Amino acid sequence: MPARIGVVLFPGSNCEHDAVEAVRTLGGDAEVLWHGDDSLKGVDGVIVPGGFAHGDYLRPGAIARFSPVMQAVQAFAADGGPVVGICNGFQVLTEAGMLPGALQKNAGLKFLCRMATLRVETTDSVLTSATDEGAELRVPVNHFEGNYTCDDETLAMLRAEDRVVVRYVENVNGSVDGIAGVCNEGRNVVGLMPHPERACDDLLGSSDGAPLLRSLLESAAKAAV
Amino acid sequence: MRFDVQVETRPRAGIADPEGSTIERSLPALGFEGIQDVRVGKSFRFHVEADDEAAAHALVEDVCARFLTNPVIEDSSITVTEASTV
């Protein structure tokens, strides 16, 4: 049985269909989960996709984290279920306290829509288990508030615990320590600003996102057993 | 009782403020000299119904901590004053 991935849809999300399509392309099963539902309908893994949930009012993710579905996502993650937040989804997960740090406006206040090169810093996470450490992946970024920040103690902890999952080879947005993605203590919750779901087919300019989402599918399949 | 509330939020000390630093860098080009340490925040104004000022303050502190600010990167200051009766 293919792993079933639930893709959370908030009002203002806009990458949910890309995520569903990418998961299906990679042989998984995917369905959209409405933010107002408090059930994950038995999925094996969760993607919180990109977009502008609730218009990004107040701060990106600040309102989305109060959606009923987020209670279910938090409980799922607490049980070890794999959860990946992409772009706005990363912002939602930091606002919900499921990942450390926060995402600020990009350095220089530039909106970025371009290809970025990421380096895999650890394969010990639900998003990188099927990749190689040190692998460089071309994955697009598309954000205004993707400048990862945290205090010095948090940064020291992330480094000491090997929780920086991916870094930008060229720091595109001013993120602390070039951080593009981090994971939680259990390594089953990962957030990243770049969009692997938009890089799963050579027709789109890169298929380097595929091993990342394949990692999620494998983690979800294991979690389902 | 009805209270006027003003909440100001700003990036915490030590947290980079890309908006503030971009504004600061542009000031000399516009002919403004001698301006330093620009920090950009938000201001919220609203009314609260509560039994007394302490209760109003406690409610606003809770709203700030859980919603109006992201405590990871932002500080806030709260001003609560009794609304003038009309």
PDB file of C-alpha atoms in Angstrom:
ATOM      1  CA  MET A   1       0.000   0.000   0.000  1.00  0.00           C
ATOM      2  CA  PRO A   2       1.398   3.423  -0.895  1.00  0.00           C
ATOM      3  CA  ALA A   3       1.852   5.873   1.954  1.00  0.00           C
ATOM      4  CA  ARG A   4      -1.079   8.291   2.308  1.00  0.00           C
ATOM      5  CA  ILE A   5      -0.045  11.913   2.685  1.00  0.00           C
ATOM      6  CA  GLY A   6      -2.475  14.560   3.895  1.00  0.00           C
ATOM      7  CA  VAL A   7      -1.898  18.045   2.498  1.00  0.00           C
ATOM      8  CA  VAL A   8      -3.396  20.722   4.725  1.00  0.00           C
ATOM      9  CA  LEU A   9      -5.420  23.414   2.976  1.00  0.00           C
ATOM     10  CA  PHE A  10      -5.911  26.775   4.686  1.00  0.00           C
ATOM     11  CA  PRO A  11      -7.778  29.667   3.107  1.00  0.00           C
ATOM     12  CA  GLY A  12      -4.949  31.242   1.096  1.00  0.00           C
ATOM     13  CA  SER A  13      -2.781  28.148   0.649  1.00  0.00           C
ATOM     14  CA  ASN A  14      -1.718  27.887  -2.990  1.00  0.00           C
ATOM     15  CA  CYS A  15       0.706  24.975  -3.284  1.00  0.00           C
ATOM     16  CA  GLU A  16      -1.567  22.159  -2.118  1.00  0.00           C
ATOM     17  CA  HIS A  17      -2.194  20.775  -5.604  1.00  0.00           C
ATOM     18  CA  ASP A  18       1.507  20.895  -6.463  1.00  0.00           C
ATOM     19  CA  ALA A  19       2.190  18.880  -3.310  1.00  0.00           C
ATOM     20  CA  VAL A  20      -0.568  16.369  -4.091  1.00  0.00           C
ATOM     21  CA  GLU A  21       0.708  15.993  -7.665  1.00  0.00           C
ATOM     22  CA  ALA A  22       4.319  15.523  -6.528  1.00  0.00           C
ATOM     23  CA  VAL A  23       3.359  12.870  -3.977  1.00  0.00           C
ATOM     24  CA  ARG A  24       1.336  10.961  -6.613  1.00  0.00           C
ATOM     25  CA  THR A  25       4.152  11.281  -9.156  1.00  0.00           C
ATOM     26  CA  LEU A  26       6.431   9.621  -6.623  1.00  0.00           C
ATOM     27  CA  GLY A  27       4.038   6.737  -6.129  1.00  0.00           C
ATOM     28  CA  GLY A  28       2.319   7.925  -2.960  1.00  0.00           C
ATOM     29  CA  ASP A  29      -1.316   8.596  -2.279  1.00  0.00           C
ATOM     30  CA  ALA A  30      -2.355  12.130  -1.348  1.00  0.00           C
ATOM     31  CA  GLU A  31      -5.449  13.924  -0.220  1.00  0.00           C
ATOM     32  CA  VAL A  32      -6.244  17.469   0.798  1.00  0.00           C
ATOM     33  CA  LEU A  33      -7.194  18.067   4.438  1.00  0.00           C
ATOM     34  CA  TRP A  34      -9.410  21.094   5.145  1.00  0.00           C
ATOM     35  CA  HIS A  35      -8.092  23.370   7.899  1.00  0.00           C
ATOM     36  CA  GLY A  36     -11.478  23.481   9.626  1.00  0.00           C
ATOM     37  CA  ASP A  37     -11.550  19.707  10.187  1.00  0.00           C
ATOM     38  CA  ASP A  38     -10.064  18.392  13.388  1.00  0.00           C
ATOM     39  CA  SER A  39      -9.194  14.981  11.904  1.00  0.00           C
ATOM     40  CA  LEU A  40      -6.296  13.887   9.717  1.00  0.00           C
ATOM     41  CA  LYS A  41      -8.448  11.036   8.335  1.00  0.00           C
ATOM     42  CA  GLY A  42      -5.843   8.420   9.122  1.00  0.00           C
ATOM     43  CA  VAL A  43      -3.074   9.699   6.845  1.00  0.00           C
ATOM     44  CA  ASP A  44       0.483   8.411   7.338  1.00  0.00           C
ATOM     45  CA  GLY A  45       2.217  11.749   6.850  1.00  0.00           C
ATOM     46  CA  VAL A  46       1.356  15.433   6.603  1.00  0.00           C
ATOM     47  CA  ILE A  47       2.510  18.244   4.330  1.00  0.00           C
ATOM     48  CA  VAL A  48       1.716  21.811   5.370  1.00  0.00           C
ATOM     49  CA  PRO A  49       2.055  23.503   1.981  1.00  0.00           C
ATOM     50  CA  GLY A  50       3.059  26.949   0.795  1.00  0.00           C
ATOM     51  CA  GLY A  51       0.898  29.946   0.133  1.00  0.00           C
ATOM     52  CA  PHE A  52      -0.522  32.750   2.222  1.00  0.00           C
ATOM     53  CA  ALA A  53      -2.654  31.064   4.869  1.00  0.00           C
ATOM     54  CA  HIS A  54      -5.253  33.516   6.158  1.00  0.00           C
ATOM     55  CA  GLY A  55      -3.652  36.188   3.987  1.00  0.00           C
ATOM     56  CA  ASP A  56      -0.505  36.139   6.154  1.00  0.00           C
ATOM     57  CA  TYR A  57      -2.283  38.760   8.283  1.00  0.00           C
ATOM     58  CA  LEU A  58      -0.518  39.738  11.499  1.00  0.00           C
ATOM     59  CA  ARG A  59       2.427  37.411  10.699  1.00  0.00           C
ATOM     60  CA  PRO A  60       2.703  34.470   8.294  1.00  0.00           C
ATOM     61  CA  GLY A  61       1.270  31.445  10.088  1.00  0.00           C
ATOM     62  CA  ALA A  62       0.053  33.419  13.111  1.00  0.00           C
ATOM     63  CA  ILE A  63      -3.635  32.747  12.454  1.00  0.00           C
ATOM     64  CA  ALA A  64      -3.284  29.404  10.681  1.00  0.00           C
ATOM     65  CA  ARG A  65      -1.805  27.793  13.739  1.00  0.00           C
ATOM     66  CA  PHE A  66      -5.135  28.187  15.553  1.00  0.00           C
ATOM     67  CA  SER A  67      -7.010  26.204  12.871  1.00  0.00           C
ATOM     68  CA  PRO A  68      -8.680  23.019  14.204  1.00  0.00           C
ATOM     69  CA  VAL A  69      -6.570  20.808  11.920  1.00  0.00           C
ATOM     70  CA  MET A  70      -3.394  22.075  13.582  1.00  0.00           C
ATOM     71  CA  GLN A  71      -4.434  20.467  16.903  1.00  0.00           C
ATOM     72  CA  ALA A  72      -4.589  17.162  15.040  1.00  0.00           C
ATOM     73  CA  VAL A  73      -1.263  17.832  13.293  1.00  0.00           C
ATOM     74  CA  GLN A  74       0.385  18.591  16.654  1.00  0.00           C
ATOM     75  CA  ALA A  75      -0.980  15.389  18.193  1.00  0.00           C
ATOM     76  CA  PHE A  76       0.114  13.391  15.124  1.00  0.00           C
ATOM     77  CA  ALA A  77       3.632  14.857  15.352  1.00  0.00           C
ATOM     78  CA  ALA A  78       3.786  14.215  19.104  1.00  0.00           C
ATOM     79  CA  ASP A  79       3.153  10.528  18.331  1.00  0.00           C
ATOM     80  CA  GLY A  80       6.103  10.539  15.929  1.00  0.00           C
ATOM     81  CA  GLY A  81       4.137  11.028  12.716  1.00  0.00           C
ATOM     82  CA  PRO A  82       6.101  12.649   9.877  1.00  0.00           C
ATOM     83  CA  VAL A  83       5.187  16.295   9.201  1.00  0.00           C
ATOM     84  CA  VAL A  84       6.820  18.566   6.629  1.00  0.00           C
ATOM     85  CA  GLY A  85       6.124  22.294   6.350  1.00  0.00           C
ATOM     86  CA  ILE A  86       7.089  23.906   3.056  1.00  0.00           C
ATOM     87  CA  CYS A  87       7.501  27.691   2.785  1.00  0.00           C
ATOM     88  CA  ASN A  88       4.333  29.109   4.389  1.00  0.00           C
ATOM     89  CA  GLY A  89       3.950  25.689   6.003  1.00  0.00           C
ATOM     90  CA  PHE A  90       7.357  26.167   7.669  1.00  0.00           C
ATOM     91  CA  GLN A  91       6.142  29.528   8.955  1.00  0.00           C
ATOM     92  CA  VAL A  92       2.979  27.872  10.326  1.00  0.00           C
ATOM     93  CA  LEU A  93       5.033  25.199  12.130  1.00  0.00           C
ATOM     94  CA  THR A  94       7.336  27.782  13.755  1.00  0.00           C
ATOM     95  CA  GLU A  95       4.363  29.889  14.838  1.00  0.00           C
ATOM     96  CA  ALA A  96       2.771  26.757  16.300  1.00  0.00           C
ATOM     97  CA  GLY A  97       5.928  26.140  18.328  1.00  0.00           C
ATOM     98  CA  MET A  98       6.511  22.817  16.558  1.00  0.00           C
ATOM     99  CA  LEU A  99       9.867  24.030  15.232  1.00  0.00           C
ATOM    100  CA  PRO A 100      12.333  26.474  16.799  1.00  0.00           C
ATOM    101  CA  GLY A 101      13.073  29.936  15.448  1.00  0.00           C
ATOM    102  CA  ALA A 102      11.055  32.232  13.226  1.00  0.00           C
ATOM    103  CA  LEU A 103      11.007  33.546   9.660  1.00  0.00           C
ATOM    104  CA  GLN A 104      11.486  37.229   9.033  1.00  0.00           C
ATOM    105  CA  LYS A 105      11.391  39.421   5.966  1.00  0.00           C
ATOM    106  CA  ASN A 106      14.251  38.655   3.575  1.00  0.00           C
ATOM    107  CA  ALA A 107      17.428  40.698   3.940  1.00  0.00           C
ATOM    108  CA  GLY A 108      17.164  43.741   1.705  1.00  0.00           C
ATOM    109  CA  LEU A 109      13.354  43.292   1.647  1.00  0.00           C
ATOM    110  CA  LYS A 110      13.572  41.384  -1.636  1.00  0.00           C
ATOM    111  CA  PHE A 111      10.840  38.985  -2.708  1.00  0.00           C
ATOM    112  CA  LEU A 112      12.653  35.940  -4.076  1.00  0.00           C
ATOM    113  CA  CYS A 113      11.440  33.717  -6.888  1.00  0.00           C
ATOM    114  CA  ARG A 114      14.390  31.774  -8.204  1.00  0.00           C
ATOM    115  CA  MET A 115      16.267  28.489  -8.145  1.00  0.00           C
ATOM    116  CA  ALA A 116      18.428  27.910  -5.072  1.00  0.00           C
ATOM    117  CA  THR A 117      21.027  25.280  -4.335  1.00  0.00           C
ATOM    118  CA  LEU A 118      20.630  23.476  -1.018  1.00  0.00           C
ATOM    119  CA  ARG A 119      23.117  21.289   0.771  1.00  0.00           C
ATOM    120  CA  VAL A 120      21.790  18.326   2.735  1.00  0.00           C
ATOM    121  CA  GLU A 121      23.340  18.657   6.210  1.00  0.00           C
ATOM    122  CA  THR A 122      21.866  15.566   7.801  1.00  0.00           C
ATOM    123  CA  THR A 123      20.124  12.465   6.503  1.00  0.00           C
ATOM    124  CA  ASP A 124      18.606  11.873   9.930  1.00  0.00           C
ATOM    125  CA  SER A 125      15.213  13.469   9.294  1.00  0.00           C
ATOM    126  CA  VAL A 126      11.924  12.495   7.652  1.00  0.00           C
ATOM    127  CA  LEU A 127      12.744  14.766   4.705  1.00  0.00           C
ATOM    128  CA  THR A 128      16.310  13.678   4.006  1.00  0.00           C
ATOM    129  CA  SER A 129      16.541   9.984   4.937  1.00  0.00           C
ATOM    130  CA  ALA A 130      16.632   8.954   1.254  1.00  0.00           C
ATOM    131  CA  THR A 131      19.285  11.538   0.322  1.00  0.00           C
ATOM    132  CA  ASP A 132      23.035  11.688   0.788  1.00  0.00           C
ATOM    133  CA  GLU A 133      24.695  13.965   3.317  1.00  0.00           C
ATOM    134  CA  GLY A 134      26.442  16.800   1.502  1.00  0.00           C
ATOM    135  CA  ALA A 135      24.292  16.340  -1.610  1.00  0.00           C
ATOM    136  CA  GLU A 136      23.576  19.608  -3.390  1.00  0.00           C
ATOM    137  CA  LEU A 137      20.018  19.928  -4.630  1.00  0.00           C
ATOM    138  CA  ARG A 138      18.543  22.545  -6.939  1.00  0.00           C
ATOM    139  CA  VAL A 139      15.155  23.512  -5.522  1.00  0.00           C
ATOM    140  CA  PRO A 140      13.239  26.759  -6.134  1.00  0.00           C
ATOM    141  CA  VAL A 141      12.505  29.351  -3.464  1.00  0.00           C
ATOM    142  CA  ASN A 142       9.520  31.673  -3.674  1.00  0.00           C
ATOM    143  CA  HIS A 143       9.097  33.862  -0.588  1.00  0.00           C
ATOM    144  CA  PHE A 144       9.306  37.268   1.037  1.00  0.00           C
ATOM    145  CA  GLU A 145       9.564  36.123   4.641  1.00  0.00           C
ATOM    146  CA  GLY A 146      12.033  33.254   4.552  1.00  0.00           C
ATOM    147  CA  ASN A 147      14.885  34.788   6.502  1.00  0.00           C
ATOM    148  CA  TYR A 148      15.374  32.220   9.261  1.00  0.00           C
ATOM    149  CA  THR A 149      16.241  33.689  12.626  1.00  0.00           C
ATOM    150  CA  CYS A 150      16.669  32.449  16.184  1.00  0.00           C
ATOM    151  CA  ASP A 151      18.611  33.467  19.270  1.00  0.00           C
ATOM    152  CA  ASP A 152      22.199  32.376  19.850  1.00  0.00           C
ATOM    153  CA  GLU A 153      21.299  29.596  22.296  1.00  0.00           C
ATOM    154  CA  THR A 154      18.813  28.091  19.862  1.00  0.00           C
ATOM    155  CA  LEU A 155      21.365  28.228  17.041  1.00  0.00           C
ATOM    156  CA  ALA A 156      23.963  26.540  19.236  1.00  0.00           C
ATOM    157  CA  MET A 157      21.422  23.836  20.124  1.00  0.00           C
ATOM    158  CA  LEU A 158      20.456  23.272  16.472  1.00  0.00           C
ATOM    159  CA  ARG A 159      24.101  22.848  15.528  1.00  0.00           C
ATOM    160  CA  ALA A 160      24.988  20.657  18.516  1.00  0.00           C
ATOM    161  CA  GLU A 161      21.985  18.388  17.880  1.00  0.00           C
ATOM    162  CA  ASP A 162      22.555  18.290  14.098  1.00  0.00           C
ATOM    163  CA  ARG A 163      19.091  19.731  13.484  1.00  0.00           C
ATOM    164  CA  VAL A 164      19.927  22.020  10.554  1.00  0.00           C
ATOM    165  CA  VAL A 165      18.514  19.801   7.806  1.00  0.00           C
ATOM    166  CA  VAL A 166      19.354  21.883   4.716  1.00  0.00           C
ATOM    167  CA  ARG A 167      21.430  25.035   4.168  1.00  0.00           C
ATOM    168  CA  TYR A 168      21.611  27.406   1.215  1.00  0.00           C
ATOM    169  CA  VAL A 169      24.927  27.015  -0.620  1.00  0.00           C
ATOM    170  CA  GLU A 170      24.586  30.731  -1.396  1.00  0.00           C
ATOM    171  CA  ASN A 171      22.630  32.464   1.374  1.00  0.00           C
ATOM    172  CA  VAL A 172      19.797  33.943  -0.694  1.00  0.00           C
ATOM    173  CA  ASN A 173      17.725  35.638   2.005  1.00  0.00           C
ATOM    174  CA  GLY A 174      19.971  36.517   4.952  1.00  0.00           C
ATOM    175  CA  SER A 175      19.045  33.487   7.074  1.00  0.00           C
ATOM    176  CA  VAL A 176      21.080  32.937  10.225  1.00  0.00           C
ATOM    177  CA  ASP A 177      23.874  30.471   9.390  1.00  0.00           C
ATOM    178  CA  GLY A 178      22.412  30.014   5.898  1.00  0.00           C
ATOM    179  CA  ILE A 179      19.647  27.842   7.322  1.00  0.00           C
ATOM    180  CA  ALA A 180      17.024  26.730   4.785  1.00  0.00           C
ATOM    181  CA  GLY A 181      15.364  24.041   6.895  1.00  0.00           C
ATOM    182  CA  VAL A 182      15.376  22.610  10.425  1.00  0.00           C
ATOM    183  CA  CYS A 183      13.833  19.688  12.259  1.00  0.00           C
ATOM    184  CA  ASN A 184      12.365  19.134  15.712  1.00  0.00           C
ATOM    185  CA  GLU A 185      13.979  17.128  18.477  1.00  0.00           C
ATOM    186  CA  GLY A 186      12.261  13.923  17.310  1.00  0.00           C
ATOM    187  CA  ARG A 187      13.434  14.601  13.712  1.00  0.00           C
ATOM    188  CA  ASN A 188       9.914  13.772  12.466  1.00  0.00           C
ATOM    189  CA  VAL A 189       8.896  17.404  11.928  1.00  0.00           C
ATOM    190  CA  VAL A 190      10.822  19.326   9.270  1.00  0.00           C
ATOM    191  CA  GLY A 191      10.276  22.819   7.920  1.00  0.00           C
ATOM    192  CA  LEU A 192      12.011  24.370   4.935  1.00  0.00           C
ATOM    193  CA  MET A 193      11.504  27.458   2.794  1.00  0.00           C
ATOM    194  CA  PRO A 194      12.403  25.955  -0.631  1.00  0.00           C
ATOM    195  CA  HIS A 195       9.735  24.054  -2.588  1.00  0.00           C
ATOM    196  CA  PRO A 196      10.713  20.410  -3.278  1.00  0.00           C
ATOM    197  CA  GLU A 197       7.211  19.772  -4.696  1.00  0.00           C
ATOM    198  CA  ARG A 198       8.045  22.160  -7.536  1.00  0.00           C
ATOM    199  CA  ALA A 199      11.193  20.238  -8.400  1.00  0.00           C
ATOM    200  CA  CYS A 200       9.963  16.693  -8.941  1.00  0.00           C
ATOM    201  CA  ASP A 201      10.063  16.617 -12.733  1.00  0.00           C
ATOM    202  CA  ASP A 202      12.819  17.585 -15.166  1.00  0.00           C
ATOM    203  CA  LEU A 203      10.188  19.478 -17.144  1.00  0.00           C
ATOM    204  CA  LEU A 204      10.059  21.950 -14.244  1.00  0.00           C
ATOM    205  CA  GLY A 205      13.783  22.598 -14.425  1.00  0.00           C
ATOM    206  CA  SER A 206      14.879  20.230 -11.681  1.00  0.00           C
ATOM    207  CA  SER A 207      13.874  16.920 -10.172  1.00  0.00           C
ATOM    208  CA  ASP A 208      16.129  17.366  -7.128  1.00  0.00           C
ATOM    209  CA  GLY A 209      13.106  17.767  -4.863  1.00  0.00           C
ATOM    210  CA  ALA A 210      12.093  14.162  -5.551  1.00  0.00           C
ATOM    211  CA  PRO A 211      14.543  12.490  -3.126  1.00  0.00           C
ATOM    212  CA  LEU A 212      13.327  14.844  -0.391  1.00  0.00           C
ATOM    213  CA  LEU A 213       9.663  13.956  -0.848  1.00  0.00           C
ATOM    214  CA  ARG A 214      10.589  10.308  -1.398  1.00  0.00           C
ATOM    215  CA  SER A 215      12.167  10.446   2.074  1.00  0.00           C
ATOM    216  CA  LEU A 216       8.856  11.690   3.442  1.00  0.00           C
ATOM    217  CA  LEU A 217       6.960   8.898   1.653  1.00  0.00           C
ATOM    218  CA  GLU A 218       9.340   6.279   3.066  1.00  0.00           C
ATOM    219  CA  SER A 219       9.035   7.748   6.568  1.00  0.00           C
ATOM    220  CA  ALA A 220       5.246   7.788   6.230  1.00  0.00           C
ATOM    221  CA  ALA A 221       5.197   4.175   4.999  1.00  0.00           C
ATOM    222  CA  LYS A 222       7.258   3.149   8.036  1.00  0.00           C
ATOM    223  CA  ALA A 223       5.000   5.134  10.358  1.00  0.00           C
ATOM    224  CA  ALA A 224       1.982   3.370   8.851  1.00  0.00           C
ATOM    225  CA  VAL A 225       3.213  -0.110   9.795  1.00  0.00           C
TER     226      VAL A 225
ATOM    227  CA  MET B   1     -15.457  48.882  32.658  1.00  0.00           C
ATOM    228  CA  ARG B   2     -14.144  49.839  29.253  1.00  0.00           C
ATOM    229  CA  PHE B   3     -10.439  50.401  28.654  1.00  0.00           C
ATOM    230  CA  ASP B   4      -8.432  51.884  25.797  1.00  0.00           C
ATOM    231  CA  VAL B   5      -5.539  49.614  24.944  1.00  0.00           C
ATOM    232  CA  GLN B   6      -2.447  50.306  22.923  1.00  0.00           C
ATOM    233  CA  VAL B   7       0.034  47.529  22.166  1.00  0.00           C
ATOM    234  CA  GLU B   8       3.341  48.171  20.458  1.00  0.00           C
ATOM    235  CA  THR B   9       5.437  45.309  19.165  1.00  0.00           C
ATOM    236  CA  ARG B  10       9.036  45.456  17.938  1.00  0.00           C
ATOM    237  CA  PRO B  11      11.860  43.022  17.128  1.00  0.00           C
ATOM    238  CA  ARG B  12      13.582  41.809  20.277  1.00  0.00           C
ATOM    239  CA  ALA B  13      17.014  43.186  21.095  1.00  0.00           C
ATOM    240  CA  GLY B  14      19.637  41.125  19.286  1.00  0.00           C
ATOM    241  CA  ILE B  15      17.207  39.980  16.577  1.00  0.00           C
ATOM    242  CA  ALA B  16      18.015  41.390  13.142  1.00  0.00           C
ATOM    243  CA  ASP B  17      15.399  43.760  11.743  1.00  0.00           C
ATOM    244  CA  PRO B  18      15.677  43.657   7.921  1.00  0.00           C
ATOM    245  CA  GLU B  19      13.005  46.334   7.518  1.00  0.00           C
ATOM    246  CA  GLY B  20      14.703  48.679   9.982  1.00  0.00           C
ATOM    247  CA  SER B  21      18.147  48.185   8.482  1.00  0.00           C
ATOM    248  CA  THR B  22      16.851  48.711   4.931  1.00  0.00           C
ATOM    249  CA  ILE B  23      15.230  51.986   5.985  1.00  0.00           C
ATOM    250  CA  GLU B  24      18.387  53.031   7.828  1.00  0.00           C
ATOM    251  CA  ARG B  25      20.576  52.321   4.794  1.00  0.00           C
ATOM    252  CA  SER B  26      18.318  54.427   2.564  1.00  0.00           C
ATOM    253  CA  LEU B  27      18.268  57.506   4.822  1.00  0.00           C
ATOM    254  CA  PRO B  28      21.616  59.062   3.782  1.00  0.00           C
ATOM    255  CA  ALA B  29      20.656  58.747   0.095  1.00  0.00           C
ATOM    256  CA  LEU B  30      17.589  60.821   0.873  1.00  0.00           C
ATOM    257  CA  GLY B  31      19.666  63.466   2.654  1.00  0.00           C
ATOM    258  CA  PHE B  32      18.870  62.466   6.259  1.00  0.00           C
ATOM    259  CA  GLU B  33      22.013  62.197   8.354  1.00  0.00           C
ATOM    260  CA  GLY B  34      22.666  61.091  11.928  1.00  0.00           C
ATOM    261  CA  ILE B  35      19.792  58.590  12.251  1.00  0.00           C
ATOM    262  CA  GLN B  36      20.763  55.260  13.824  1.00  0.00           C
ATOM    263  CA  ASP B  37      19.284  52.075  15.250  1.00  0.00           C
ATOM    264  CA  VAL B  38      16.045  52.084  13.239  1.00  0.00           C
ATOM    265  CA  ARG B  39      13.654  49.388  14.462  1.00  0.00           C
ATOM    266  CA  VAL B  40      10.275  48.816  12.862  1.00  0.00           C
ATOM    267  CA  GLY B  41       7.320  47.504  14.827  1.00  0.00           C
ATOM    268  CA  LYS B  42       3.550  47.479  14.820  1.00  0.00           C
ATOM    269  CA  SER B  43       0.943  49.326  16.828  1.00  0.00           C
ATOM    270  CA  PHE B  44      -2.440  47.864  17.795  1.00  0.00           C
ATOM    271  CA  ARG B  45      -5.284  49.845  19.341  1.00  0.00           C
ATOM    272  CA  PHE B  46      -8.477  48.319  20.676  1.00  0.00           C
ATOM    273  CA  HIS B  47     -10.965  48.388  23.537  1.00  0.00           C
ATOM    274  CA  VAL B  48     -11.360  45.854  26.318  1.00  0.00           C
ATOM    275  CA  GLU B  49     -14.272  45.274  28.693  1.00  0.00           C
ATOM    276  CA  ALA B  50     -12.996  44.057  32.065  1.00  0.00           C
ATOM    277  CA  ASP B  51     -13.765  44.355  35.773  1.00  0.00           C
ATOM    278  CA  ASP B  52     -10.736  46.508  36.513  1.00  0.00           C
ATOM    279  CA  GLU B  53      -7.459  47.679  35.030  1.00  0.00           C
ATOM    280  CA  ALA B  54      -5.477  44.731  36.376  1.00  0.00           C
ATOM    281  CA  ALA B  55      -7.871  42.290  34.723  1.00  0.00           C
ATOM    282  CA  ALA B  56      -7.709  44.215  31.452  1.00  0.00           C
ATOM    283  CA  HIS B  57      -3.916  44.221  31.584  1.00  0.00           C
ATOM    284  CA  ALA B  58      -3.753  40.496  32.301  1.00  0.00           C
ATOM    285  CA  LEU B  59      -6.048  39.745  29.349  1.00  0.00           C
ATOM    286  CA  VAL B  60      -3.994  41.890  26.970  1.00  0.00           C
ATOM    287  CA  GLU B  61      -0.748  40.305  28.174  1.00  0.00           C
ATOM    288  CA  ASP B  62      -2.191  36.891  27.346  1.00  0.00           C
ATOM    289  CA  VAL B  63      -3.323  38.053  23.887  1.00  0.00           C
ATOM    290  CA  CYS B  64       0.149  39.498  23.287  1.00  0.00           C
ATOM    291  CA  ALA B  65       2.008  36.385  24.339  1.00  0.00           C
ATOM    292  CA  ARG B  66      -0.199  33.964  22.404  1.00  0.00           C
ATOM    293  CA  PHE B  67      -1.155  35.941  19.331  1.00  0.00           C
ATOM    294  CA  LEU B  68      -0.103  39.555  18.733  1.00  0.00           C
ATOM    295  CA  THR B  69       3.604  38.853  19.087  1.00  0.00           C
ATOM    296  CA  ASN B  70       5.849  35.982  18.191  1.00  0.00           C
ATOM    297  CA  PRO B  71       7.871  35.830  21.429  1.00  0.00           C
ATOM    298  CA  VAL B  72      10.748  34.200  19.528  1.00  0.00           C
ATOM    299  CA  ILE B  73      11.500  37.469  17.753  1.00  0.00           C
ATOM    300  CA  GLU B  74       9.283  40.201  19.193  1.00  0.00           C
ATOM    301  CA  ASP B  75       8.790  42.212  22.395  1.00  0.00           C
ATOM    302  CA  SER B  76       5.725  44.219  23.217  1.00  0.00           C
ATOM    303  CA  SER B  77       4.705  47.067  25.482  1.00  0.00           C
ATOM    304  CA  ILE B  78       1.139  47.482  26.683  1.00  0.00           C
ATOM    305  CA  THR B  79      -0.649  50.657  27.708  1.00  0.00           C
ATOM    306  CA  VAL B  80      -4.089  50.331  29.342  1.00  0.00           C
ATOM    307  CA  THR B  81      -6.106  53.408  30.288  1.00  0.00           C
ATOM    308  CA  GLU B  82      -9.707  53.747  31.398  1.00  0.00           C
ATOM    309  CA  ALA B  83     -11.820  54.832  28.444  1.00  0.00           C
ATOM    310  CA  SER B  84     -13.287  58.270  28.852  1.00  0.00           C
ATOM    311  CA  THR B  85     -17.056  58.096  29.374  1.00  0.00           C
ATOM    312  CA  VAL B  86     -19.070  59.594  26.577  1.00  0.00           C
TER     313      VAL B  86
END
